[in-house]
CSV table of C-alpha atoms in Angstrom, one decimal:
chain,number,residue,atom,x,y,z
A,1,UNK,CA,50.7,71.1,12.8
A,2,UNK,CA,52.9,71.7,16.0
A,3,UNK,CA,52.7,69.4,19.3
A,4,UNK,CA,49.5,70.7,20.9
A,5,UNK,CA,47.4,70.4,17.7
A,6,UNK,CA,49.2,66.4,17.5
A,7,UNK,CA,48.4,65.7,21.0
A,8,UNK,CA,44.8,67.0,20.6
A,9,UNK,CA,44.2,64.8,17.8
A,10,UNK,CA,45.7,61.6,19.3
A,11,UNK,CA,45.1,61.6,22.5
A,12,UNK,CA,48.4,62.0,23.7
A,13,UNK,CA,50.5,64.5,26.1
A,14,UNK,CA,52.8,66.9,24.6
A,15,UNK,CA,55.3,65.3,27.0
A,16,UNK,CA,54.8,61.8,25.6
A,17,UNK,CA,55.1,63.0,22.2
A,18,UNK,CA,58.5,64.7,22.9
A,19,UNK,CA,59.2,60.9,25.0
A,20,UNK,CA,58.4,59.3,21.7
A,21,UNK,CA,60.8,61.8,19.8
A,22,UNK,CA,63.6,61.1,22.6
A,23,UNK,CA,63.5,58.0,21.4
A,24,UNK,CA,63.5,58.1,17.6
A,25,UNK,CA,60.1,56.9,17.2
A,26,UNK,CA,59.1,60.5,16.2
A,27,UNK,CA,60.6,63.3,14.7
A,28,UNK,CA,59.6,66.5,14.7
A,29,UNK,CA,60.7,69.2,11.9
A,30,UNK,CA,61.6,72.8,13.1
A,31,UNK,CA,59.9,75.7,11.7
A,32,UNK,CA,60.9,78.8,11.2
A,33,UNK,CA,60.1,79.7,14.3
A,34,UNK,CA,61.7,76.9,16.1
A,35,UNK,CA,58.3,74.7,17.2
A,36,UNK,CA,58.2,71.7,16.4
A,37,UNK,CA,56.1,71.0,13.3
A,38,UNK,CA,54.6,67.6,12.4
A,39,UNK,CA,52.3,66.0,9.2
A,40,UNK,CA,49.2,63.7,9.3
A,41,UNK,CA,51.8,60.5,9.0
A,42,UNK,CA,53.0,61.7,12.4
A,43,UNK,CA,48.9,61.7,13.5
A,44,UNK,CA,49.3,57.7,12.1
A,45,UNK,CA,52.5,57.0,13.8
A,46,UNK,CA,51.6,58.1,17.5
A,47,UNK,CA,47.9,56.5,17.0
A,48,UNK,CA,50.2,53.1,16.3
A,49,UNK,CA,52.2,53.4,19.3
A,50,UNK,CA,49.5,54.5,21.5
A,51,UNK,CA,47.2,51.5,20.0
A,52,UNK,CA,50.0,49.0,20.8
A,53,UNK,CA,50.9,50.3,24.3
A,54,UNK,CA,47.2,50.3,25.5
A,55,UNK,CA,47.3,46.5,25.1
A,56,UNK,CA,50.8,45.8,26.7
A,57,UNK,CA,53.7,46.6,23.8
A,58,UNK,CA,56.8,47.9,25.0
A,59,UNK,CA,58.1,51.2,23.7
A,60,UNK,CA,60.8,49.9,21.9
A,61,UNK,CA,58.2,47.0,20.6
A,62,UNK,CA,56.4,49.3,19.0
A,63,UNK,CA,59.9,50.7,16.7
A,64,UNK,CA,59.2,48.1,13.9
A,65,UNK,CA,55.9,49.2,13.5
A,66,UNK,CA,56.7,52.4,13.7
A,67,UNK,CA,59.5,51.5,10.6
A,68,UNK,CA,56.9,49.9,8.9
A,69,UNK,CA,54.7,53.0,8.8
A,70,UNK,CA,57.4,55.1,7.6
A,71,UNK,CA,58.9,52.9,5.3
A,72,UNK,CA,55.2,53.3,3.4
A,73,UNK,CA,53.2,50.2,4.4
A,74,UNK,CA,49.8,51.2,5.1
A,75,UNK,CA,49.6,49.3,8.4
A,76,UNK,CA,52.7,49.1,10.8
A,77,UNK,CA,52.0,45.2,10.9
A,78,UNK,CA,52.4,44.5,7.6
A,79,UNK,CA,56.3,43.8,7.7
A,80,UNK,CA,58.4,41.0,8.6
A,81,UNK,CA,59.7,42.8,11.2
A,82,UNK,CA,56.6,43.3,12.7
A,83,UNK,CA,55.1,40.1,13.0
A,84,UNK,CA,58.3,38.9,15.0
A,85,UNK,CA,57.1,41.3,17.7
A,86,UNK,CA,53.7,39.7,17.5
A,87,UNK,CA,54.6,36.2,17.4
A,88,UNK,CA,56.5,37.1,20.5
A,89,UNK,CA,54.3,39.2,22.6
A,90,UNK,CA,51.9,36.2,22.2
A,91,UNK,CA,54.0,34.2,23.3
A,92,UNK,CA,54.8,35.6,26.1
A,93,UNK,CA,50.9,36.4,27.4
A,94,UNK,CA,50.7,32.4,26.5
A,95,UNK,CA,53.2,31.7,29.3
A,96,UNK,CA,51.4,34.4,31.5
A,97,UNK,CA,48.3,32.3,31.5
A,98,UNK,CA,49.9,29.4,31.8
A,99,UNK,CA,51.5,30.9,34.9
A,100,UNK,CA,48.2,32.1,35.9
A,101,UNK,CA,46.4,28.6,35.5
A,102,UNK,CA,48.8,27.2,37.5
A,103,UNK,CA,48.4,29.5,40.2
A,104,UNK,CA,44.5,29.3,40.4
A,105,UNK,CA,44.8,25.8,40.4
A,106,UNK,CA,47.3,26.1,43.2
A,107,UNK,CA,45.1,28.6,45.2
A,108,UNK,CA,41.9,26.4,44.5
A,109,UNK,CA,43.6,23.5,46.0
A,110,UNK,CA,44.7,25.1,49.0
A,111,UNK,CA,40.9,26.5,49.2
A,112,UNK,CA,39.5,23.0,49.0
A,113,UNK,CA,42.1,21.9,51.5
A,114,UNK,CA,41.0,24.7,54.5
A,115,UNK,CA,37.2,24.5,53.6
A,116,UNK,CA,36.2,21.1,52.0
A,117,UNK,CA,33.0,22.0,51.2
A,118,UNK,CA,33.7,25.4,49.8
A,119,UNK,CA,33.2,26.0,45.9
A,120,UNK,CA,35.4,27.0,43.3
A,121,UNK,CA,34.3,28.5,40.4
A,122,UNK,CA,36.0,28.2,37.3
């Protein structure tokens, strides 16, 4: 299939694909012709990176997985590799809401100190 057919079918833009290709996570074959021409794998490989950015993975988090797929695991998770990235992407939207919890409690305690009677939900 070439780039408008693999963007159609993911979801993505023909310039993100060609992003993702800039940066080894794709790769396109030529054809004759010289478009680019990709495979159903390819379909699997951009729906993993796109999947993984929509809840906060770098770019270059999602490589691993992307070496998973193509190494022939049938989820880009499944590897060693992989669950590194995991363990610490969770750990760092742990510290986030820790952050966060501070800061609310911080704000709530400033909002009980300018209006005593004031609630704070929570």
């Amino acid at each position: 299939m070439r780039i408008g057919e693999l963007a159609e079918r993911t979801g993505v833009s023909t310039r993100s694909l060609r992003y993702y290709e800039q940066h080894g996570l794709l790769s396109a074959r030529r054809g004759s012709n010289g478009y680019r021409q990709y495979s159903e794998d390819d379909v699997k490989l951009v729906t993993e990176i796109r999947a993984l950015l929509a809840v906060g993975f770098t770019l270059e988090d999602t490589r691993p997985f992307v070496d998973c797929l193509r190494s022939g695991h049938s989820t880009g998770g499944s590897c060693a590799e992989s669950v590194e990235v995991y363990q610490r992407k969770l750990a760092e939207i742990d510290e986030e809401i820790r952050l966060l919890l501070t800061r609310r409690a911080e704000v709530a305690a400033q909002l009980s100190q300018s209006c005593p009677g004031c609630f704070v939900r929570g």
